[in-house]
């Protein structure tokens, strides 16, 4: 797993912790910040998945053009 993807996962977990703490302490601002961090992390993860898919597609095309 790439460093960027690891960072995205960490951001999601961090956001979940913050959201849970916000719920536990009745702090709506913290809860909302946690939810936003989770969404941001998920978006970053999705972007990394798309990059991986494009790289795989490009590799597949180059393998077809250059059979060994």
mmCIF file of C-alpha atoms in Angstrom:
data_model
loop_
_atom_site.group_PDB
_atom_site.id
_atom_site.type_symbol
_atom_site.label_atom_id
_atom_site.label_comp_id
_atom_site.label_asym_id
_atom_site.label_seq_id
_atom_site.Cartn_x
_atom_site.Cartn_y
_atom_site.Cartn_z
ATOM 1 C CA UNK A 1 0.000 0.000 0.000
ATOM 2 C CA UNK A 2 1.332 3.406 -0.935
ATOM 3 C CA UNK A 3 2.251 6.051 1.613
ATOM 4 C CA UNK A 4 -0.525 8.306 0.309
ATOM 5 C CA UNK A 5 -3.073 5.544 0.790
ATOM 6 C CA UNK A 6 -1.784 4.872 4.304
ATOM 7 C CA UNK A 7 -2.129 8.574 5.104
ATOM 8 C CA UNK A 8 -5.689 8.555 3.777
ATOM 9 C CA UNK A 9 -6.571 5.566 5.959
ATOM 10 C CA UNK A 10 -4.949 7.231 8.976
ATOM 11 C CA UNK A 11 -6.993 10.374 8.321
ATOM 12 C CA UNK A 12 -10.177 8.296 8.251
ATOM 13 C CA UNK A 13 -9.337 6.583 11.533
ATOM 14 C CA UNK A 14 -8.309 9.869 13.129
ATOM 15 C CA UNK A 15 -11.595 11.396 12.003
ATOM 16 C CA UNK A 16 -13.572 8.496 13.451
ATOM 17 C CA UNK A 17 -11.807 8.919 16.794
ATOM 18 C CA UNK A 18 -12.510 12.649 16.759
ATOM 19 C CA UNK A 19 -16.158 12.043 15.831
ATOM 20 C CA UNK A 20 -16.534 9.500 18.646
ATOM 21 C CA UNK A 21 -14.939 11.854 21.167
ATOM 22 C CA UNK A 22 -17.266 14.600 19.975
ATOM 23 C CA UNK A 23 -20.277 12.346 20.506
ATOM 24 C CA UNK A 24 -19.010 11.244 23.906
ATOM 25 C CA UNK A 25 -18.324 14.796 25.122
ATOM 26 C CA UNK A 26 -21.392 16.270 23.397
ATOM 27 C CA UNK A 27 -19.125 18.536 21.326
ATOM 28 C CA UNK A 28 -20.872 19.051 17.982
ATOM 29 C CA UNK A 29 -17.930 20.946 16.494
ATOM 30 C CA UNK A 30 -15.494 18.114 17.211
ATOM 31 C CA UNK A 31 -18.006 15.571 15.939
ATOM 32 C CA UNK A 32 -18.425 17.506 12.679
ATOM 33 C CA UNK A 33 -14.662 17.940 12.262
ATOM 34 C CA UNK A 34 -14.240 14.204 12.692
ATOM 35 C CA UNK A 35 -16.864 13.473 10.068
ATOM 36 C CA UNK A 36 -15.202 15.920 7.684
ATOM 37 C CA UNK A 37 -11.798 14.281 8.237
ATOM 38 C CA UNK A 38 -13.302 10.897 7.439
ATOM 39 C CA UNK A 39 -14.779 12.179 4.188
ATOM 40 C CA UNK A 40 -11.501 13.886 3.263
ATOM 41 C CA UNK A 41 -9.589 10.666 3.935
ATOM 42 C CA UNK A 42 -12.057 8.624 1.889
ATOM 43 C CA UNK A 43 -11.773 11.044 -1.044
ATOM 44 C CA UNK A 44 -7.973 10.807 -0.912
ATOM 45 C CA UNK A 45 -8.187 7.015 -0.791
ATOM 46 C CA UNK A 46 -10.531 6.977 -3.793
ATOM 47 C CA UNK A 47 -8.133 9.196 -5.740
ATOM 48 C CA UNK A 48 -5.257 6.835 -4.933
ATOM 49 C CA UNK A 49 -7.370 3.859 -6.035
ATOM 50 C CA UNK A 50 -8.088 5.635 -9.325
ATOM 51 C CA UNK A 51 -4.382 6.351 -9.812
ATOM 52 C CA UNK A 52 -3.607 2.673 -9.179
ATOM 53 C CA UNK A 53 -6.274 1.631 -11.694
ATOM 54 C CA UNK A 54 -4.866 3.970 -14.358
ATOM 55 C CA UNK A 55 -1.338 2.689 -13.733
ATOM 56 C CA UNK A 56 -2.567 -0.904 -14.001
ATOM 57 C CA UNK A 57 -4.378 -0.098 -17.224
ATOM 58 C CA UNK A 58 -1.281 1.586 -18.683
ATOM 59 C CA UNK A 59 0.852 -1.392 -17.674
ATOM 60 C CA UNK A 60 -1.642 -3.761 -19.281
ATOM 61 C CA UNK A 61 -1.519 -1.780 -22.508
ATOM 62 C CA UNK A 62 2.268 -1.677 -22.576
ATOM 63 C CA UNK A 63 2.443 -5.428 -21.884
ATOM 64 C CA UNK A 64 0.191 -6.073 -24.898
ATOM 65 C CA UNK A 65 2.336 -3.893 -27.141
ATOM 66 C CA UNK A 66 5.620 -5.392 -25.959
ATOM 67 C CA UNK A 67 5.058 -9.162 -25.531
ATOM 68 C CA UNK A 68 8.022 -11.103 -24.165
#
